[in-house]
mmCIF file of C-alpha atoms and ligand atoms in Angstrom:
data_model
loop_
_atom_site.group_PDB
_atom_site.id
_atom_site.type_symbol
_atom_site.label_atom_id
_atom_site.label_comp_id
_atom_site.label_asym_id
_atom_site.label_seq_id
_atom_site.Cartn_x
_atom_site.Cartn_y
_atom_site.Cartn_z
ATOM 1 C CA MET A 1 -18.268 3.391 -23.615
ATOM 2 C CA PRO A 2 -15.066 1.625 -24.601
ATOM 3 C CA GLN A 3 -12.395 1.856 -21.897
ATOM 4 C CA ALA A 4 -10.010 3.916 -24.059
ATOM 5 C CA GLN A 5 -12.670 6.722 -24.297
ATOM 6 C CA GLN A 6 -13.553 6.765 -20.610
ATOM 7 C CA PRO A 7 -12.218 9.519 -18.377
ATOM 8 C CA LEU A 8 -10.028 8.943 -15.360
ATOM 9 C CA LEU A 9 -11.399 9.352 -11.842
ATOM 10 C CA VAL A 10 -9.266 11.365 -9.438
ATOM 11 C CA ILE A 11 -10.114 10.839 -5.734
ATOM 12 C CA TYR A 12 -8.737 13.300 -3.214
ATOM 13 C CA THR A 13 -8.549 11.790 0.271
ATOM 14 C CA GLY A 14 -6.378 14.384 2.063
ATOM 15 C CA GLY A 15 -2.688 14.608 2.801
ATOM 16 C CA THR A 16 -0.181 17.430 2.493
ATOM 17 C CA LEU A 17 -0.892 17.725 -1.249
ATOM 18 C CA GLY A 18 -4.217 19.454 -0.492
ATOM 19 C CA MET A 19 -3.382 20.987 2.893
ATOM 20 C CA VAL A 20 -3.695 24.612 3.918
ATOM 21 C CA GLU A 21 -2.204 26.467 6.874
ATOM 22 C CA GLY A 22 -4.541 26.447 9.861
ATOM 23 C CA PRO A 23 -4.213 27.783 13.465
ATOM 24 C CA GLN A 24 -2.529 24.542 14.578
ATOM 25 C CA GLY A 25 -0.408 23.938 11.459
ATOM 26 C CA LEU A 26 -1.101 22.258 8.138
ATOM 27 C CA THR A 27 -4.555 20.702 7.895
ATOM 28 C CA PRO A 28 -6.540 19.119 5.014
ATOM 29 C CA GLY A 29 -8.138 21.757 2.838
ATOM 30 C CA HIS A 30 -11.426 21.523 1.013
ATOM 31 C CA ASP A 31 -12.645 22.611 -2.399
ATOM 32 C CA PHE A 32 -9.817 20.587 -3.875
ATOM 33 C CA PRO A 33 -11.388 19.930 -7.319
ATOM 34 C CA HIS A 34 -11.529 23.698 -7.990
ATOM 35 C CA ARG A 35 -7.993 24.173 -6.612
ATOM 36 C CA LEU A 36 -6.499 21.472 -8.773
ATOM 37 C CA THR A 37 -8.240 22.727 -11.877
ATOM 38 C CA GLN A 38 -6.764 26.163 -11.215
ATOM 39 C CA ALA A 39 -3.326 24.786 -10.649
ATOM 40 C CA LEU A 40 -3.337 22.723 -13.786
ATOM 41 C CA ARG A 41 -3.932 25.940 -15.760
ATOM 42 C CA SER A 42 -0.421 26.982 -14.820
ATOM 43 C CA LEU A 43 1.104 24.173 -16.916
ATOM 44 C CA PRO A 44 2.413 25.064 -20.388
ATOM 45 C CA PRO A 45 -0.440 24.804 -22.948
ATOM 46 C CA ALA A 46 1.021 21.764 -24.723
ATOM 47 C CA ARG A 47 1.250 19.807 -21.510
ATOM 48 C CA GLN A 48 -2.289 20.866 -20.491
ATOM 49 C CA ALA A 49 -3.644 19.765 -23.867
ATOM 50 C CA SER A 50 -1.995 16.335 -23.665
ATOM 51 C CA LEU A 51 -3.404 15.484 -20.242
ATOM 52 C CA PRO A 52 -6.049 12.719 -20.178
ATOM 53 C CA ALA A 53 -9.643 13.692 -19.420
ATOM 54 C CA PHE A 54 -10.606 13.218 -15.826
ATOM 55 C CA GLU A 55 -13.345 13.728 -13.256
ATOM 56 C CA ILE A 56 -12.457 14.558 -9.679
ATOM 57 C CA LEU A 57 -14.161 13.923 -6.389
ATOM 58 C CA GLU A 58 -13.237 14.680 -2.765
ATOM 59 C CA THR A 59 -13.952 12.192 0.063
ATOM 60 C CA PRO A 60 -16.504 13.559 2.604
ATOM 61 C CA CYS A 61 -13.798 14.217 5.209
ATOM 62 C CA PRO A 62 -10.249 14.563 3.814
ATOM 63 C CA ILE A 63 -7.701 13.479 6.433
ATOM 64 C CA ASP A 64 -4.052 13.589 7.371
ATOM 65 C CA SER A 65 -3.120 10.036 6.421
ATOM 66 C CA SER A 66 -1.658 9.327 9.816
ATOM 67 C CA ALA A 67 -5.309 8.985 10.947
ATOM 68 C CA ALA A 68 -6.177 6.358 8.368
ATOM 69 C CA THR A 69 -7.518 2.968 9.506
ATOM 70 C CA PRO A 70 -8.285 -0.308 7.739
ATOM 71 C CA GLY A 71 -11.880 0.980 7.587
ATOM 72 C CA ASP A 72 -10.637 3.794 5.370
ATOM 73 C CA TRP A 73 -8.840 1.269 3.084
ATOM 74 C CA GLN A 74 -12.087 -0.581 2.834
ATOM 75 C CA ASP A 75 -14.140 2.497 1.905
ATOM 76 C CA LEU A 76 -11.647 3.484 -0.763
ATOM 77 C CA ALA A 77 -11.592 -0.014 -2.331
ATOM 78 C CA ALA A 78 -15.365 -0.116 -2.252
ATOM 79 C CA LEU A 79 -15.521 3.299 -3.988
ATOM 80 C CA ILE A 80 -13.141 2.196 -6.703
ATOM 81 C CA ALA A 81 -14.894 -1.170 -7.159
ATOM 82 C CA SER A 82 -18.282 0.564 -7.545
ATOM 83 C CA ARG A 83 -16.985 3.000 -10.167
ATOM 84 C CA HIS A 84 -14.556 0.599 -11.767
ATOM 85 C CA ALA A 85 -16.447 -0.055 -14.997
ATOM 86 C CA HIS A 86 -16.986 3.669 -15.739
ATOM 87 C CA TYR A 87 -13.464 4.975 -15.671
ATOM 88 C CA GLN A 88 -10.354 4.237 -17.664
ATOM 89 C CA GLY A 89 -8.259 4.371 -14.530
ATOM 90 C CA PHE A 90 -7.950 5.946 -11.107
ATOM 91 C CA VAL A 91 -5.647 8.462 -9.432
ATOM 92 C CA ILE A 92 -5.760 8.512 -5.659
ATOM 93 C CA LEU A 93 -4.417 11.630 -3.940
ATOM 94 C CA HIS A 94 -3.356 10.560 -0.458
ATOM 95 C CA GLY A 95 -1.111 11.660 2.432
ATOM 96 C CA THR A 96 2.344 10.250 2.145
ATOM 97 C CA ASP A 97 2.631 8.974 5.708
ATOM 98 C CA THR A 98 0.485 5.891 5.258
ATOM 99 C CA LEU A 99 0.251 5.914 1.480
ATOM 100 C CA ALA A 100 2.226 2.685 1.158
ATOM 101 C CA TRP A 101 -0.195 0.992 3.635
ATOM 102 C CA THR A 102 -3.297 2.021 1.639
ATOM 103 C CA ALA A 103 -1.606 1.052 -1.631
ATOM 104 C CA SER A 104 -0.808 -2.385 -0.246
ATOM 105 C CA SER A 105 -4.319 -2.913 1.073
ATOM 106 C CA LEU A 106 -5.919 -1.746 -2.193
ATOM 107 C CA ALA A 107 -3.799 -4.248 -4.086
ATOM 108 C CA PHE A 108 -5.194 -7.141 -2.017
ATOM 109 C CA GLN A 109 -8.750 -5.864 -2.156
ATOM 110 C CA LEU A 110 -8.719 -5.071 -5.895
ATOM 111 C CA GLN A 111 -7.084 -8.275 -7.051
ATOM 112 C CA GLY A 112 -7.109 -8.774 -10.761
ATOM 113 C CA ILE A 113 -7.944 -5.093 -11.520
ATOM 114 C CA ASP A 114 -7.743 -4.563 -15.269
ATOM 115 C CA ARG A 115 -6.842 -0.913 -15.192
ATOM 116 C CA ALA A 116 -4.532 1.479 -13.339
ATOM 117 C CA VAL A 117 -4.907 2.693 -9.781
ATOM 118 C CA VAL A 118 -2.126 5.236 -9.348
ATOM 119 C CA MET A 119 -1.602 6.693 -5.884
ATOM 120 C CA THR A 120 0.312 9.880 -5.303
ATOM 121 C CA GLY A 121 0.699 12.660 -2.803
ATOM 122 C CA ALA A 122 3.192 15.422 -2.084
ATOM 123 C CA MET A 123 5.710 16.634 0.407
ATOM 124 C CA LEU A 124 4.492 20.262 0.035
ATOM 125 C CA PRO A 125 0.959 21.637 -0.434
ATOM 126 C CA LEU A 126 -0.296 22.386 -3.920
ATOM 127 C CA GLU A 127 -0.134 26.164 -3.452
ATOM 128 C CA ALA A 128 3.278 26.247 -1.668
ATOM 129 C CA PRO A 129 6.306 27.683 -3.487
ATOM 130 C CA ALA A 130 8.354 24.961 -5.258
ATOM 131 C CA SER A 131 5.677 22.365 -4.417
ATOM 132 C CA ASP A 132 6.052 18.866 -5.813
ATOM 133 C CA ALA A 133 2.297 18.428 -5.821
ATOM 134 C CA LEU A 134 1.359 19.459 -9.342
ATOM 135 C CA GLY A 135 4.236 17.519 -10.935
ATOM 136 C CA ASN A 136 3.194 14.353 -9.050
ATOM 137 C CA VAL A 137 -0.475 14.742 -10.064
ATOM 138 C CA GLU A 138 0.474 15.349 -13.723
ATOM 139 C CA ASP A 139 2.693 12.249 -13.752
ATOM 140 C CA ALA A 140 0.056 10.123 -12.038
ATOM 141 C CA LEU A 141 -2.590 11.179 -14.555
ATOM 142 C CA ARG A 142 -0.332 10.269 -17.431
ATOM 143 C CA PHE A 143 0.482 6.819 -16.009
ATOM 144 C CA ALA A 144 -3.145 6.131 -15.029
ATOM 145 C CA SER A 145 -4.253 6.510 -18.692
ATOM 146 C CA LEU A 146 -1.987 3.687 -19.873
ATOM 147 C CA PRO A 147 -4.080 0.547 -20.622
ATOM 148 C CA GLU A 148 -1.056 -1.725 -20.021
ATOM 149 C CA LEU A 149 -0.824 -0.619 -16.435
ATOM 150 C CA GLN A 150 -3.206 -2.925 -14.621
ATOM 151 C CA GLU A 151 -2.377 -2.762 -10.928
ATOM 152 C CA VAL A 152 -2.152 -0.540 -7.903
ATOM 153 C CA ALA A 153 0.979 1.654 -8.247
ATOM 154 C CA VAL A 154 2.598 4.578 -6.478
ATOM 155 C CA CYS A 155 3.812 7.471 -8.615
ATOM 156 C CA PHE A 156 6.187 9.860 -6.828
ATOM 157 C CA ALA A 157 9.038 12.135 -7.934
ATOM 158 C CA GLY A 158 8.987 10.773 -11.481
ATOM 159 C CA LYS A 159 9.086 7.079 -10.517
ATOM 160 C CA LEU A 160 6.325 4.491 -10.732
ATOM 161 C CA LEU A 161 6.536 1.787 -8.100
ATOM 162 C CA ARG A 162 4.397 -1.312 -7.447
ATOM 163 C CA GLY A 163 2.045 -0.263 -4.674
ATOM 164 C CA VAL A 164 2.473 -3.378 -2.631
ATOM 165 C CA ARG A 165 6.256 -3.031 -2.801
ATOM 166 C CA ALA A 166 6.459 0.667 -2.039
ATOM 167 C CA ARG A 167 7.654 2.323 1.213
ATOM 168 C CA LYS A 168 7.940 5.895 2.405
ATOM 169 C CA TRP A 169 11.697 6.320 2.765
ATOM 170 C CA HIS A 170 12.314 9.947 3.570
ATOM 171 C CA THR A 171 10.624 12.418 5.942
ATOM 172 C CA GLN A 172 11.447 15.557 3.960
ATOM 173 C CA ALA A 173 12.905 14.849 0.550
ATOM 174 C CA THR A 174 10.627 15.130 -2.481
ATOM 175 C CA ASP A 175 11.942 11.775 -3.686
ATOM 176 C CA ALA A 176 10.295 10.205 -0.663
ATOM 177 C CA PHE A 177 9.366 6.690 -1.824
ATOM 178 C CA THR A 178 11.305 3.590 -2.668
ATOM 179 C CA SER A 179 10.682 0.007 -3.636
ATOM 180 C CA PRO A 180 13.392 -1.901 -1.761
ATOM 181 C CA ASN A 181 12.813 -5.354 -3.195
ATOM 182 C CA TYR A 182 11.286 -4.804 -6.609
ATOM 183 C CA PRO A 183 12.425 -2.622 -9.533
ATOM 184 C CA TRP A 184 10.486 0.433 -10.614
ATOM 185 C CA LEU A 185 7.493 -0.186 -12.855
ATOM 186 C CA GLY A 186 8.189 2.968 -14.852
ATOM 187 C CA GLU A 187 9.597 6.476 -14.884
ATOM 188 C CA VAL A 188 8.753 9.824 -16.380
ATOM 189 C CA VAL A 189 11.122 11.083 -19.098
ATOM 190 C CA ASP A 190 10.488 14.632 -20.445
ATOM 191 C CA HIS A 191 6.874 14.482 -19.118
ATOM 192 C CA HIS A 192 6.216 11.182 -20.875
ATOM 193 C CA PRO A 193 5.320 8.129 -18.848
ATOM 194 C CA ILE A 194 7.587 5.211 -19.707
ATOM 195 C CA LEU A 195 6.400 1.782 -18.499
ATOM 196 C CA PHE A 196 8.721 -1.163 -18.116
ATOM 197 C CA SER A 197 5.875 -3.379 -19.049
ATOM 198 C CA GLN A 198 7.642 -6.689 -18.609
ATOM 199 C CA ARG A 199 7.685 -5.855 -14.852
ATOM 200 C CA GLY A 200 3.941 -5.250 -14.609
ATOM 201 C CA LEU A 201 1.296 -7.515 -13.201
ATOM 202 C CA ASN A 202 -0.644 -7.294 -16.517
ATOM 203 C CA ALA A 203 1.809 -9.878 -17.915
ATOM 204 C CA GLN A 204 0.616 -12.339 -15.234
ATOM 205 C CA GLN A 205 -3.065 -11.295 -15.050
ATOM 206 C CA ARG A 206 -5.622 -14.054 -15.446
ATOM 207 C CA GLY A 207 -9.248 -13.492 -16.340
ATOM 208 C CA ALA A 208 -11.648 -10.884 -15.024
ATOM 209 C CA PRO A 209 -11.204 -8.755 -11.848
ATOM 210 C CA ARG A 210 -11.888 -10.838 -8.767
ATOM 211 C CA PHE A 211 -12.164 -8.201 -6.116
ATOM 212 C CA GLU A 212 -12.103 -9.343 -2.481
ATOM 213 C CA LEU A 213 -13.807 -6.754 -0.316
ATOM 214 C CA PRO A 214 -14.048 -8.128 3.199
ATOM 215 C CA ASP A 215 -15.394 -6.148 6.136
ATOM 216 C CA TYR A 216 -12.298 -4.804 7.845
ATOM 217 C CA ARG A 217 -14.324 -2.995 10.467
ATOM 218 C CA ALA A 218 -15.613 -6.329 11.794
ATOM 219 C CA LEU A 219 -11.922 -7.216 12.435
ATOM 220 C CA THR A 220 -11.582 -5.104 15.501
ATOM 221 C CA ALA A 221 -12.427 -8.286 17.454
ATOM 222 C CA THR A 222 -9.299 -10.065 16.088
ATOM 223 C CA PRO A 223 -6.724 -7.529 15.209
ATOM 224 C CA ALA A 224 -3.228 -8.052 13.925
ATOM 225 C CA ALA A 225 -0.116 -6.877 15.840
ATOM 226 C CA ARG A 226 3.303 -5.737 14.637
ATOM 227 C CA ILE A 227 6.218 -6.618 16.883
ATOM 228 C CA ALA A 228 9.812 -5.634 16.177
ATOM 229 C CA LEU A 229 12.114 -7.852 18.259
ATOM 230 C CA TRP A 230 14.969 -6.179 20.177
ATOM 231 C CA PRO A 231 18.031 -7.668 21.940
ATOM 232 C CA GLY A 232 16.823 -8.673 25.319
ATOM 233 C CA ILE A 233 13.139 -9.275 24.516
ATOM 234 C CA ASN A 234 11.731 -11.887 26.836
ATOM 235 C CA ALA A 235 8.926 -14.373 26.667
ATOM 236 C CA ARG A 236 6.689 -12.493 29.111
ATOM 237 C CA GLN A 237 6.829 -9.377 26.901
ATOM 238 C CA LEU A 238 6.019 -11.343 23.742
ATOM 239 C CA ALA A 239 3.226 -13.212 25.562
ATOM 240 C CA ALA A 240 1.608 -9.907 26.514
ATOM 241 C CA TRP A 241 0.847 -9.525 22.798
ATOM 242 C CA LEU A 242 0.360 -13.059 21.599
ATOM 243 C CA ASP A 243 -1.649 -14.465 24.484
ATOM 244 C CA ASP A 244 -4.305 -11.724 23.996
ATOM 245 C CA GLU A 245 -7.350 -13.650 22.878
ATOM 246 C CA HIS A 246 -8.326 -10.810 20.578
ATOM 247 C CA VAL A 247 -5.102 -10.938 18.587
ATOM 248 C CA GLY A 248 -5.585 -13.084 15.467
ATOM 249 C CA GLY A 249 -2.098 -12.728 14.010
ATOM 250 C CA ALA A 250 1.250 -10.972 14.376
ATOM 251 C CA LEU A 251 4.014 -9.778 12.189
ATOM 252 C CA LEU A 252 7.392 -10.498 13.845
ATOM 253 C CA GLU A 253 10.238 -8.354 12.631
ATOM 254 C CA VAL A 254 13.310 -10.552 13.243
ATOM 255 C CA TRP A 255 16.989 -10.197 12.520
ATOM 256 C CA GLY A 256 18.912 -10.452 9.203
ATOM 257 C CA GLY A 257 18.006 -13.453 7.135
ATOM 258 C CA GLY A 258 15.515 -14.784 9.638
ATOM 259 C CA ASN A 259 17.113 -15.126 13.065
ATOM 260 C CA ILE A 260 15.799 -14.903 16.635
ATOM 261 C CA PRO A 261 17.329 -15.605 20.052
ATOM 262 C CA GLU A 262 17.587 -19.326 20.860
ATOM 263 C CA ASP A 263 15.252 -18.922 23.843
ATOM 264 C CA PRO A 264 12.925 -21.860 24.395
ATOM 265 C CA ASP A 265 10.446 -19.734 26.383
ATOM 266 C CA LEU A 266 10.196 -17.212 23.522
ATOM 267 C CA LEU A 267 9.680 -19.965 20.995
ATOM 268 C CA GLY A 268 7.146 -21.539 23.349
ATOM 269 C CA VAL A 269 5.060 -18.406 23.295
ATOM 270 C CA MET A 270 5.141 -18.405 19.434
ATOM 271 C CA ALA A 271 4.287 -22.132 19.206
ATOM 272 C CA LYS A 272 1.341 -21.699 21.614
ATOM 273 C CA ALA A 273 -0.025 -18.848 19.426
ATOM 274 C CA THR A 274 0.285 -20.737 16.146
ATOM 275 C CA GLY A 275 -1.253 -23.798 17.869
ATOM 276 C CA GLU A 276 -4.272 -21.638 18.668
ATOM 277 C CA GLY A 277 -4.635 -20.871 14.963
ATOM 278 C CA LYS A 278 -3.024 -17.396 15.061
ATOM 279 C CA LEU A 279 -1.227 -16.318 11.939
ATOM 280 C CA LEU A 280 2.369 -15.646 12.798
ATOM 281 C CA VAL A 281 4.679 -14.297 10.135
ATOM 282 C CA ALA A 282 8.337 -13.179 10.108
ATOM 283 C CA ILE A 283 10.093 -10.569 7.964
ATOM 284 C CA SER A 284 13.478 -9.002 8.443
ATOM 285 C CA GLN A 285 14.344 -5.812 10.190
ATOM 286 C CA CYS A 286 16.766 -5.173 7.293
ATOM 287 C CA PRO A 287 15.036 -2.909 4.793
ATOM 288 C CA GLN A 288 16.368 -4.848 1.815
ATOM 289 C CA GLY A 289 16.511 -8.542 1.017
ATOM 290 C CA SER A 290 14.443 -11.557 2.014
ATOM 291 C CA ILE A 291 14.445 -14.029 4.894
ATOM 292 C CA ALA A 292 14.973 -17.768 4.653
ATOM 293 C CA ILE A 293 13.772 -19.335 7.875
ATOM 294 C CA GLY A 294 16.065 -22.123 9.013
ATOM 295 C CA ALA A 295 19.223 -21.130 7.120
ATOM 296 C CA TYR A 296 20.875 -20.536 10.544
ATOM 297 C CA ALA A 297 20.374 -22.709 13.641
ATOM 298 C CA ALA A 298 19.215 -19.436 15.294
ATOM 299 C CA GLY A 299 16.287 -19.266 12.975
ATOM 300 C CA ARG A 300 15.313 -22.943 12.907
ATOM 301 C CA GLY A 301 13.019 -22.449 15.921
ATOM 302 C CA LEU A 302 10.760 -20.147 13.962
ATOM 303 C CA ALA A 303 9.778 -22.868 11.554
ATOM 304 C CA ASP A 304 9.314 -25.327 14.432
ATOM 305 C CA ALA A 305 6.991 -22.812 16.181
ATOM 306 C CA GLY A 306 4.859 -22.568 12.963
ATOM 307 C CA VAL A 307 5.950 -19.060 12.040
ATOM 308 C CA LEU A 308 5.592 -18.407 8.296
ATOM 309 C CA SER A 309 8.158 -16.669 6.170
ATOM 310 C CA GLY A 310 7.187 -13.225 4.848
ATOM 311 C CA ASP A 311 10.019 -13.614 2.315
ATOM 312 C CA ASP A 312 10.929 -10.108 1.021
ATOM 313 C CA MET A 313 7.599 -8.402 1.779
ATOM 314 C CA THR A 314 7.555 -4.868 3.138
ATOM 315 C CA PRO A 315 6.043 -4.490 6.650
ATOM 316 C CA GLU A 316 3.132 -2.603 5.016
ATOM 317 C CA ALA A 317 2.429 -5.443 2.578
ATOM 318 C CA ALA A 318 2.770 -8.157 5.206
ATOM 319 C CA MET A 319 0.461 -6.403 7.713
ATOM 320 C CA SER A 320 -2.177 -5.415 5.188
ATOM 321 C CA LYS A 321 -2.129 -8.948 3.757
ATOM 322 C CA MET A 322 -2.556 -10.370 7.260
ATOM 323 C CA ILE A 323 -5.477 -7.980 7.969
ATOM 324 C CA HIS A 324 -6.995 -8.957 4.604
ATOM 325 C CA LEU A 325 -6.820 -12.656 5.381
ATOM 326 C CA LEU A 326 -7.921 -12.347 8.993
ATOM 327 C CA ALA A 327 -11.024 -10.419 7.843
ATOM 328 C CA GLN A 328 -12.168 -13.430 5.838
ATOM 329 C CA PRO A 329 -13.796 -16.544 7.311
ATOM 330 C CA LEU A 330 -10.989 -18.920 6.170
ATOM 331 C CA PRO A 331 -9.817 -22.145 7.733
ATOM 332 C CA THR A 332 -6.412 -21.708 9.440
ATOM 333 C CA GLU A 333 -4.616 -23.829 6.844
ATOM 334 C CA GLU A 334 -6.107 -21.950 3.907
ATOM 335 C CA ARG A 335 -5.133 -18.656 5.503
ATOM 336 C CA ARG A 336 -1.555 -19.861 5.964
ATOM 337 C CA ARG A 337 -1.484 -21.188 2.355
ATOM 338 C CA ARG A 338 -2.680 -17.869 0.974
ATOM 339 C CA PHE A 339 -0.138 -15.911 3.072
ATOM 340 C CA VAL A 340 2.805 -17.742 1.501
ATOM 341 C CA THR A 341 1.295 -17.524 -2.025
ATOM 342 C CA PRO A 342 2.011 -14.397 -4.054
ATOM 343 C CA LEU A 343 -1.370 -12.843 -4.807
ATOM 344 C CA VAL A 344 -0.530 -9.514 -6.336
ATOM 345 C CA GLY A 345 3.238 -9.539 -6.827
ATOM 346 C CA GLU A 346 3.855 -8.728 -3.168
ATOM 347 C CA ARG A 347 6.548 -11.414 -2.680
HETATM 348 N N1 LIG B 401 1.053 14.010 7.277
HETATM 349 C C1 LIG B 401 0.900 14.057 5.838
HETATM 350 C C2 LIG B 401 -0.095 12.912 5.485
HETATM 351 O O1 LIG B 401 0.339 11.806 5.390
HETATM 352 C C3 LIG B 401 2.183 13.899 5.149
HETATM 353 C C4 LIG B 401 2.201 14.131 3.636
HETATM 354 O O2 LIG B 401 1.181 13.955 3.012
HETATM 355 N N2 LIG B 401 3.286 14.510 3.066
HETATM 356 O O3 LIG B 401 -1.244 13.119 5.364
#
């Protein structure tokens, strides 16, 4: 069937959007396909009629996304990859807490995807008064049916963001996501999805999809660590992470434009780790802007210790890229080269 005539596939993975009140508080509800179909009937007839056709499935065990692991990212990418040729696009309904992590990971696993994977969630359950759930689903469906959208994106509160640039920004507001270092890919105006197509990956896409689906579950032997530096951190504390033989890489969250204390012992711990082939990467603790290692004398040591620049990547993008690269049997130099190369518009 030509792509334009294929339906969308909606995958419900859990999250507040589909939650119901249980004895211990909100918990993922079941029977979501039926509940969503019911809810969509509450839309005005013209809006119902203009929705793209879709099929919907529920993962075997919907979760609160705070429980998600790289293994879940892997399962979701495998599911999309296996159905990819049969659907015009995908809408992933996901908890907001780790939505940006899953979006980032999917972008690396589904490199070169030639259709839309639109992730959304909600701050309130579908059946709650004044819920944002139905509006977010409606917007996501409309964006996912656009053939020019050919990447993993996050649709939330009327905005469309690049998935690998998105971050959860607010714990309560319905406008909960932002894209600190990349402009929006689109927005909804009067229930119409408007794409700013010159910003999309489709303009840079080359050839057929070249999915990379490594086994993240095998990675538990060489995990990645995330370490935010603080004033007063000492070499012994850093070594507790980096000397661990099971740690294959670490994201260091440093200050400002790429600065760390001028402490030779601290730098010695980093240099030892990179010398052992570990992938060390730095990003800034500032939520906006990029780092330039070596602009200040205080940052020069990072380059000398073999720490790579994460440029303006989000922590979610940097960590999921590191996990993606560590899960593949790559020579150290190739892994370092790929980390600093933009693969899916992440930097
Ligand atoms: N704890 C929820 C989750 O991430 C939060 C939400 O979806 N709004 O699954």
